[in-house]
mmCIF file of C-alpha atoms in Angstrom:
data_model
loop_
_atom_site.group_PDB
_atom_site.id
_atom_site.type_symbol
_atom_site.label_atom_id
_atom_site.label_comp_id
_atom_site.label_asym_id
_atom_site.label_seq_id
_atom_site.Cartn_x
_atom_site.Cartn_y
_atom_site.Cartn_z
ATOM 1 C CA MET W 805 -5.218 -86.053 27.892
ATOM 2 C CA VAL W 806 -3.989 -89.244 25.046
ATOM 3 C CA VAL W 807 -5.968 -89.496 22.381
ATOM 4 C CA ASP W 808 -7.569 -92.563 20.365
ATOM 5 C CA PRO W 809 -5.111 -93.089 17.376
ATOM 6 C CA SER W 810 -8.613 -94.026 15.461
ATOM 7 C CA ILE W 811 -10.075 -90.911 16.874
ATOM 8 C CA GLU W 812 -6.870 -89.242 15.203
ATOM 9 C CA ARG W 813 -7.864 -89.744 11.994
ATOM 10 C CA ALA W 814 -10.945 -89.127 11.559
ATOM 11 C CA GLU W 815 -10.155 -85.068 11.253
ATOM 12 C CA PRO W 816 -11.497 -83.100 9.304
ATOM 13 C CA GLY W 817 -10.151 -83.018 5.835
ATOM 14 C CA SER W 818 -8.355 -86.216 5.672
ATOM 15 C CA GLY W 819 -9.345 -89.669 3.882
ATOM 16 C CA ASN W 820 -11.416 -90.844 6.973
ATOM 17 C CA ALA W 821 -14.091 -87.788 6.112
ATOM 18 C CA ARG W 822 -14.425 -88.905 2.695
ATOM 19 C CA ASP W 823 -14.784 -92.503 3.157
ATOM 20 C CA ASN W 824 -17.530 -92.148 5.682
ATOM 21 C CA ARG W 825 -19.803 -89.975 3.782
ATOM 22 C CA HIS W 826 -21.999 -92.652 3.499
ATOM 23 C CA ALA W 827 -22.007 -93.996 7.015
ATOM 24 C CA ASP W 828 -25.118 -95.513 8.579
ATOM 25 C CA PRO W 829 -27.892 -93.748 8.500
ATOM 26 C CA ILE W 830 -29.362 -94.789 11.696
ATOM 27 C CA LEU W 831 -26.053 -94.376 13.613
ATOM 28 C CA GLN W 832 -25.635 -90.684 12.072
ATOM 29 C CA ALA W 833 -29.116 -89.373 12.815
ATOM 30 C CA GLU W 834 -28.064 -90.085 16.446
ATOM 31 C CA ALA W 835 -24.485 -88.325 16.287
ATOM 32 C CA ASN W 836 -27.087 -85.394 14.570
ATOM 33 C CA ALA W 837 -29.118 -85.689 17.452
ATOM 34 C CA ALA W 838 -26.418 -85.630 20.393
ATOM 35 C CA LEU W 839 -24.811 -82.447 18.564
ATOM 36 C CA GLU W 840 -27.829 -80.519 18.514
ATOM 37 C CA ARG W 841 -28.453 -81.162 22.211
ATOM 38 C CA TRP W 842 -24.253 -80.626 23.197
ATOM 39 C CA LEU W 843 -24.202 -77.254 21.163
ATOM 40 C CA GLN W 844 -27.893 -76.181 23.196
ATOM 41 C CA ASP W 845 -25.665 -77.310 25.945
ATOM 42 C CA HIS W 846 -22.435 -75.560 25.572
ATOM 43 C CA PRO W 847 -22.773 -71.796 24.977
ATOM 44 C CA GLU W 848 -19.561 -70.859 25.020
ATOM 45 C CA ILE W 849 -18.856 -72.737 21.446
ATOM 46 C CA GLU W 850 -21.306 -70.166 20.028
ATOM 47 C CA GLY W 851 -18.403 -67.969 19.092
ATOM 48 C CA GLU W 852 -16.506 -70.420 17.209
ATOM 49 C CA LEU W 853 -19.536 -71.489 15.812
ATOM 50 C CA LYS W 854 -20.847 -67.719 14.350
ATOM 51 C CA GLU W 855 -17.187 -67.682 13.459
ATOM 52 C CA THR W 856 -18.023 -71.168 11.303
ATOM 53 C CA VAL W 857 -20.946 -69.533 9.887
ATOM 54 C CA ARG W 858 -19.386 -66.379 8.745
ATOM 55 C CA ALA W 859 -16.633 -68.943 7.401
ATOM 56 C CA HIS W 860 -19.352 -70.488 5.487
ATOM 57 C CA ILE W 861 -21.090 -68.069 4.562
ATOM 58 C CA HIS W 862 -18.453 -66.319 2.575
ATOM 59 C CA PHE W 863 -17.162 -69.396 1.108
ATOM 60 C CA GLN W 864 -20.260 -69.631 -0.465
ATOM 61 C CA GLU W 865 -20.195 -66.224 -2.338
ATOM 62 C CA LEU W 866 -16.319 -66.897 -3.469
ATOM 63 C CA GLU W 867 -18.180 -70.428 -4.681
ATOM 64 C CA ALA W 868 -21.016 -68.509 -7.070
ATOM 65 C CA ARG W 869 -18.155 -66.274 -8.032
ATOM 66 C CA THR W 870 -16.175 -69.003 -9.417
ATOM 67 C CA ARG W 871 -18.547 -70.462 -10.523
ATOM 68 C CA GLU W 872 -19.530 -67.115 -12.671
ATOM 69 C CA ALA W 873 -16.568 -66.380 -13.656
ATOM 70 C CA GLU W 874 -15.956 -69.531 -15.056
ATOM 71 C CA GLN W 875 -19.438 -69.307 -16.984
ATOM 72 C CA MET W 876 -17.541 -65.953 -18.318
ATOM 73 C CA LEU W 877 -14.458 -67.797 -19.572
ATOM 74 C CA GLN W 878 -15.992 -70.865 -21.292
ATOM 75 C CA ILE W 879 -18.685 -68.282 -23.364
ATOM 76 C CA ALA W 880 -15.880 -65.826 -24.484
ATOM 77 C CA GLU W 881 -13.943 -69.200 -25.346
ATOM 78 C CA GLN W 882 -16.518 -69.890 -27.603
ATOM 79 C CA ARG W 883 -17.245 -66.927 -29.124
ATOM 80 C CA TYR W 884 -13.491 -66.115 -29.406
ATOM 81 C CA ALA W 885 -13.062 -69.567 -31.580
ATOM 82 C CA THR W 886 -15.952 -69.230 -33.424
ATOM 83 C CA LEU W 887 -14.561 -65.661 -35.054
ATOM 84 C CA GLN W 888 -11.094 -67.270 -35.460
ATOM 85 C CA THR W 889 -12.637 -70.519 -37.308
ATOM 86 C CA ARG W 890 -14.379 -67.333 -39.434
ATOM 87 C CA HIS W 891 -11.113 -64.911 -39.597
ATOM 88 C CA ASP W 892 -8.186 -66.816 -38.636
ATOM 89 C CA VAL W 893 -8.748 -71.045 -39.846
ATOM 90 C CA ALA W 894 -5.602 -71.233 -39.722
ATOM 91 C CA GLY W 895 -4.584 -69.057 -36.863
ATOM 92 C CA HIS W 896 -1.516 -67.102 -38.821
ATOM 93 C CA ARG W 897 -2.656 -63.967 -37.467
ATOM 94 C CA ILE W 898 0.034 -63.427 -34.407
ATOM 95 C CA PHE W 899 -0.027 -59.800 -34.300
ATOM 96 C CA GLY W 900 -2.668 -57.653 -32.319
ATOM 97 C CA CYS W 901 -4.440 -55.174 -34.182
ATOM 98 C CA THR W 902 -2.522 -52.117 -32.327
ATOM 99 C CA ILE W 903 0.785 -53.703 -32.384
ATOM 100 C CA GLY W 904 -0.091 -54.372 -35.999
ATOM 101 C CA LEU W 905 -1.119 -50.821 -36.953
ATOM 102 C CA ALA W 906 1.591 -49.871 -35.219
ATOM 103 C CA LEU W 907 4.298 -51.762 -36.859
ATOM 104 C CA VAL W 908 2.305 -50.729 -40.695
ATOM 105 C CA VAL W 909 2.312 -47.074 -39.877
ATOM 106 C CA ALA W 910 6.204 -47.510 -38.961
ATOM 107 C CA LEU W 911 6.757 -48.443 -42.268
ATOM 108 C CA VAL W 912 4.276 -46.184 -44.063
ATOM 109 C CA VAL W 913 6.275 -43.580 -42.690
ATOM 110 C CA LEU W 914 9.458 -44.668 -43.896
ATOM 111 C CA ASP W 915 8.370 -45.334 -47.263
ATOM 112 C CA ALA W 916 7.449 -41.886 -47.401
ATOM 113 C CA VAL W 917 10.917 -40.843 -47.614
ATOM 114 C CA PRO W 918 11.789 -42.657 -50.845
ATOM 115 C CA LEU W 919 8.764 -41.526 -52.531
ATOM 116 C CA ASN W 920 9.800 -38.635 -51.439
ATOM 117 C CA TRP W 921 12.597 -38.118 -53.008
ATOM 118 C CA ALA W 922 10.743 -40.469 -55.950
ATOM 119 C CA ALA W 923 7.995 -37.071 -56.388
ATOM 120 C CA GLN W 924 11.154 -34.626 -56.898
ATOM 121 C CA ALA W 925 11.849 -36.612 -60.723
ATOM 122 C CA PHE W 926 7.938 -34.335 -61.375
ATOM 123 C CA GLY W 927 10.115 -31.313 -61.095
ATOM 124 C CA LEU W 928 7.448 -29.417 -58.484
ATOM 125 C CA ASP W 929 7.735 -27.094 -56.574
ATOM 126 C CA SER W 930 8.453 -28.275 -52.733
ATOM 127 C CA GLY W 931 4.807 -27.774 -52.189
ATOM 128 C CA GLY W 932 4.110 -29.565 -55.627
ATOM 129 C CA THR W 933 6.487 -32.055 -54.639
ATOM 130 C CA TRP W 934 4.695 -32.722 -50.997
ATOM 131 C CA LEU W 935 1.396 -33.189 -52.366
ATOM 132 C CA VAL W 936 2.657 -35.871 -54.693
ATOM 133 C CA THR W 937 4.325 -37.442 -51.620
ATOM 134 C CA CYS W 938 0.716 -37.541 -50.115
ATOM 135 C CA ILE W 939 -0.455 -39.173 -53.310
ATOM 136 C CA LEU W 940 2.288 -41.471 -53.227
ATOM 137 C CA VAL W 941 1.825 -42.634 -50.088
ATOM 138 C CA VAL W 942 -1.807 -43.046 -49.770
ATOM 139 C CA ALA W 943 -0.927 -45.330 -53.011
ATOM 140 C CA SER W 944 1.448 -47.100 -51.622
ATOM 141 C CA VAL W 945 -1.277 -47.965 -48.334
ATOM 142 C CA GLY W 946 -3.687 -49.025 -51.080
ATOM 143 C CA ALA W 947 -1.285 -51.355 -52.029
ATOM 144 C CA MET W 948 -0.844 -52.829 -48.771
ATOM 145 C CA VAL W 949 -4.573 -53.284 -48.321
ATOM 146 C CA GLY W 950 -5.383 -54.870 -51.780
ATOM 147 C CA PHE W 951 -2.716 -57.168 -50.913
ATOM 148 C CA GLU W 952 -4.421 -58.006 -48.402
ATOM 149 C CA LEU W 953 -7.859 -58.275 -49.434
ATOM 150 C CA THR W 954 -7.134 -60.465 -52.378
ATOM 151 C CA SER W 955 -4.530 -62.943 -50.368
ATOM 152 C CA GLY W 956 -7.587 -65.468 -50.931
ATOM 153 C CA HIS W 957 -8.109 -64.629 -54.514
ATOM 154 C CA PRO W 958 -5.616 -65.479 -56.994
ATOM 155 C CA ARG W 959 -6.423 -63.520 -59.998
ATOM 156 C CA GLN W 960 -7.308 -60.695 -58.109
ATOM 157 C CA ARG W 961 -3.574 -60.133 -56.741
ATOM 158 C CA SER W 962 -2.065 -61.002 -59.458
ATOM 159 C CA LEU W 963 -3.670 -58.263 -61.816
ATOM 160 C CA LEU W 964 -3.041 -55.899 -58.988
ATOM 161 C CA ALA W 965 0.583 -56.867 -58.196
ATOM 162 C CA ALA W 966 0.791 -56.367 -62.490
ATOM 163 C CA VAL W 967 -0.892 -52.782 -61.943
ATOM 164 C CA VAL W 968 2.179 -52.156 -58.645
ATOM 165 C CA GLY W 969 4.992 -53.080 -60.695
ATOM 166 C CA VAL W 970 3.891 -50.819 -63.260
ATOM 167 C CA ALA W 971 3.778 -48.176 -61.052
ATOM 168 C CA TYR W 972 7.255 -48.902 -59.832
ATOM 169 C CA LEU W 973 8.627 -49.063 -63.304
ATOM 170 C CA MET W 974 7.661 -45.961 -64.201
ATOM 171 C CA LEU W 975 9.011 -44.127 -60.539
ATOM 172 C CA LEU W 976 11.625 -45.829 -61.924
ATOM 173 C CA GLY W 977 12.052 -44.139 -65.447
ATOM 174 C CA LEU W 978 10.966 -40.657 -63.748
ATOM 175 C CA ARG W 979 13.430 -41.141 -60.989
ATOM 176 C CA THR W 980 16.778 -41.634 -63.852
ATOM 177 C CA GLN W 981 15.414 -39.560 -66.230
ATOM 178 C CA PHE W 982 15.612 -36.915 -63.538
ATOM 179 C CA LEU W 983 19.378 -37.840 -62.300
ATOM 180 C CA THR W 984 20.335 -37.614 -65.582
ATOM 181 C CA THR W 985 19.325 -34.445 -66.235
ATOM 182 C CA VAL W 986 18.615 -32.376 -63.764
ATOM 183 C CA ALA W 987 21.662 -33.705 -61.282
ATOM 184 C CA GLY W 988 24.112 -34.808 -64.134
ATOM 185 C CA GLU W 989 24.618 -38.654 -63.477
ATOM 186 C CA SER W 990 25.654 -41.070 -65.553
ATOM 187 C CA ALA W 991 23.214 -43.132 -67.114
ATOM 188 C CA PRO W 992 24.269 -46.240 -65.155
ATOM 189 C CA VAL W 993 24.366 -44.436 -61.422
ATOM 190 C CA ALA W 994 21.305 -42.878 -61.660
ATOM 191 C CA LEU W 995 20.172 -46.048 -62.713
ATOM 192 C CA LEU W 996 20.908 -47.881 -59.873
ATOM 193 C CA GLN W 997 20.324 -45.013 -57.828
ATOM 194 C CA SER W 998 16.934 -45.098 -59.101
ATOM 195 C CA ALA W 999 16.301 -48.519 -58.533
ATOM 196 C CA MET W 1000 17.282 -49.371 -55.008
ATOM 197 C CA LEU W 1001 14.519 -45.915 -54.240
ATOM 198 C CA THR W 1002 11.886 -48.415 -55.878
ATOM 199 C CA ALA W 1003 13.400 -52.094 -54.835
ATOM 200 C CA ILE W 1004 12.971 -50.250 -50.313
ATOM 201 C CA SER W 1005 10.017 -48.571 -51.792
ATOM 202 C CA ALA W 1006 8.670 -51.400 -52.741
ATOM 203 C CA GLY W 1007 10.360 -53.549 -49.868
ATOM 204 C CA LEU W 1008 8.293 -51.805 -46.950
ATOM 205 C CA VAL W 1009 4.888 -51.541 -49.290
ATOM 206 C CA LEU W 1010 5.428 -55.550 -49.113
ATOM 207 C CA CYS W 1011 6.648 -56.052 -45.604
ATOM 208 C CA GLY W 1012 3.183 -53.571 -44.807
ATOM 209 C CA SER W 1013 0.947 -56.351 -46.746
ATOM 210 C CA VAL W 1014 2.952 -59.165 -44.725
ATOM 211 C CA VAL W 1015 2.241 -57.750 -41.864
ATOM 212 C CA LEU W 1016 -0.821 -56.412 -42.288
ATOM 213 C CA ALA W 1017 -1.156 -60.492 -43.425
ATOM 214 C CA ARG W 1018 -0.001 -61.233 -39.656
ATOM 215 C CA THR W 1019 -2.641 -58.838 -37.661
ATOM 216 C CA ARG W 1020 -5.651 -59.926 -36.184
ATOM 217 C CA SER W 1021 -8.896 -58.187 -36.570
ATOM 218 C CA PHE W 1022 -10.482 -55.467 -34.238
ATOM 219 C CA THR W 1023 -13.274 -57.821 -33.813
ATOM 220 C CA LEU W 1024 -10.870 -61.124 -33.057
ATOM 221 C CA SER W 1025 -8.197 -58.814 -30.992
ATOM 222 C CA HIS W 1026 -10.724 -57.670 -28.701
ATOM 223 C CA SER W 1027 -12.779 -61.115 -28.082
ATOM 224 C CA LEU W 1028 -9.314 -62.325 -27.423
ATOM 225 C CA GLY W 1029 -8.330 -59.170 -24.492
ATOM 226 C CA ILE W 1030 -11.668 -60.395 -23.659
ATOM 227 C CA VAL W 1031 -11.188 -63.857 -23.099
ATOM 228 C CA ARG W 1032 -7.402 -63.120 -21.681
ATOM 229 C CA ARG W 1033 -9.254 -60.881 -18.618
ATOM 230 C CA ALA W 1034 -11.487 -63.729 -18.343
ATOM 231 C CA ARG W 1035 -9.018 -65.992 -17.171
ATOM 232 C CA ARG W 1036 -7.104 -64.198 -15.117
ATOM 233 C CA GLY W 1037 -10.594 -63.194 -13.360
ATOM 234 C CA ALA W 1038 -11.069 -67.138 -13.093
ATOM 235 C CA ALA W 1039 -7.490 -67.469 -11.944
ATOM 236 C CA ALA W 1040 -8.324 -64.975 -9.327
ATOM 237 C CA ALA W 1041 -11.519 -66.410 -8.036
ATOM 238 C CA ARG W 1042 -10.449 -69.843 -8.001
ATOM 239 C CA ILE W 1043 -7.228 -68.192 -5.579
ATOM 240 C CA ALA W 1044 -9.897 -66.517 -3.503
ATOM 241 C CA GLN W 1045 -11.977 -69.444 -3.215
ATOM 242 C CA GLY W 1046 -9.158 -72.013 -2.051
ATOM 243 C CA LEU W 1047 -8.499 -69.515 0.533
ATOM 244 C CA ALA W 1048 -11.596 -69.198 1.790
ATOM 245 C CA SER W 1049 -12.157 -73.114 1.844
ATOM 246 C CA GLN W 1050 -9.125 -73.686 3.615
ATOM 247 C CA LYS W 1051 -10.387 -70.613 5.997
ATOM 248 C CA LEU W 1052 -13.478 -72.855 6.300
ATOM 249 C CA GLN W 1053 -11.820 -75.987 7.299
ATOM 250 C CA ARG W 1054 -9.515 -74.212 9.731
ATOM 251 C CA HIS W 1055 -13.173 -73.494 11.966
ATOM 252 C CA ILE W 1056 -14.587 -76.241 11.694
ATOM 253 C CA GLY W 1057 -11.257 -78.481 12.524
ATOM 254 C CA ALA W 1058 -11.638 -75.672 15.448
ATOM 255 C CA LEU W 1059 -14.930 -77.226 16.015
ATOM 256 C CA TRP W 1060 -14.007 -80.723 16.108
ATOM 257 C CA GLN W 1061 -11.272 -80.171 18.535
ATOM 258 C CA MET W 1062 -14.090 -78.775 20.903
ATOM 259 C CA LEU W 1063 -16.601 -81.586 20.530
ATOM 260 C CA LEU W 1064 -13.199 -84.448 20.881
ATOM 261 C CA PRO W 1065 -13.518 -84.131 24.985
ATOM 262 C CA TRP W 1066 -17.454 -84.211 24.998
ATOM 263 C CA ALA W 1067 -17.325 -87.419 22.234
ATOM 264 C CA LEU W 1068 -14.751 -89.282 24.480
ATOM 265 C CA GLY W 1069 -16.418 -88.551 27.663
ATOM 266 C CA THR W 1070 -19.913 -89.303 26.082
ATOM 267 C CA ALA W 1071 -20.877 -93.171 25.790
ATOM 268 C CA ALA W 1072 -21.066 -94.572 22.396
ATOM 269 C CA PRO W 1073 -24.849 -95.952 21.565
ATOM 270 C CA ALA W 1074 -25.951 -99.378 22.478
ATOM 271 C CA GLY W 1075 -23.336 -101.817 19.421
ATOM 272 C CA VAL W 1076 -21.304 -98.886 18.187
ATOM 273 C CA ASP W 1077 -17.461 -98.556 19.362
ATOM 274 C CA ARG W 1078 -16.385 -95.364 19.992
ATOM 275 C CA ALA W 1079 -13.795 -94.786 17.251
ATOM 276 C CA LYS W 1080 -17.191 -95.088 14.735
ATOM 277 C CA TRP W 1081 -19.169 -92.612 17.219
ATOM 278 C CA ALA W 1082 -16.300 -90.210 17.124
ATOM 279 C CA VAL W 1083 -16.252 -90.837 13.177
ATOM 280 C CA ALA W 1084 -20.640 -90.196 13.187
ATOM 281 C CA LEU W 1085 -20.141 -87.211 15.591
ATOM 282 C CA ARG W 1086 -17.238 -85.395 13.252
ATOM 283 C CA GLN W 1087 -19.348 -86.238 10.576
ATOM 284 C CA SER W 1088 -22.374 -84.031 11.714
ATOM 285 C CA VAL W 1089 -19.946 -81.160 12.144
ATOM 286 C CA ARG W 1090 -19.303 -81.469 8.735
ATOM 287 C CA GLN W 1091 -22.393 -81.565 7.548
ATOM 288 C CA LEU W 1092 -23.256 -78.058 9.294
ATOM 289 C CA PHE W 1093 -21.070 -76.812 6.636
ATOM 290 C CA PRO W 1094 -20.831 -78.394 3.463
ATOM 291 C CA VAL W 1095 -18.781 -77.871 0.882
ATOM 292 C CA SER W 1096 -18.803 -78.744 -2.875
#
């Protein structure tokens, strides 16, 4: 069968399908009535019609899920933006809560080694030395947290830095005295070793405070995780909706192909050429299964 090219250009999903949505309402009403009669007179189309109906219902369900997913994403992004303005307006916090805490714990564990050597300067037994070590570790953690809490208060931060500096100078003196009196080291060597241990410990504390300053709070990290999950959910919903739309269009196209021979063999209304009549009939098929 030779198909009129003008009719072929009216395939479902083509540009003509969109351009003829505002066709002559009288002609469209006649096409709708003709389509209704044709569906009643041709039961062989019932199977394809049911499949198209199921595809349309599935598409509508996925369309609703996509809207819901996008709404959830919008709410999550708004909440995260509010929290970020409150807790990280400059966007400097690049570490998640879990990663940041893991880095701080690792720095504290490393700091325990030089602090244990410094605790030996107190001349206590093994149990007492480890007790002093634990106290010094807790003090180091307090210094890290203190530098983070006073980041927006220069005066308090300067006072804390002075207190921490005095504490490290005391440890430096104790360690130097221990090495010169107990280990028998010369004063320059003892001072150099003590200075290295003190610098290492102070550097680890400063690194810990920097990591804390770049770590998002639990609330902010949790909100960001919700945003990321919502984005993945919305993307998956859009993909599923697109696949459902393609399936629906294929079924609508199959219905149109079944209608096409009848449309070509049916006389068009008076004053209407066959191409316009076929386009009106095709539009009637599409109106049965609207796609937003």
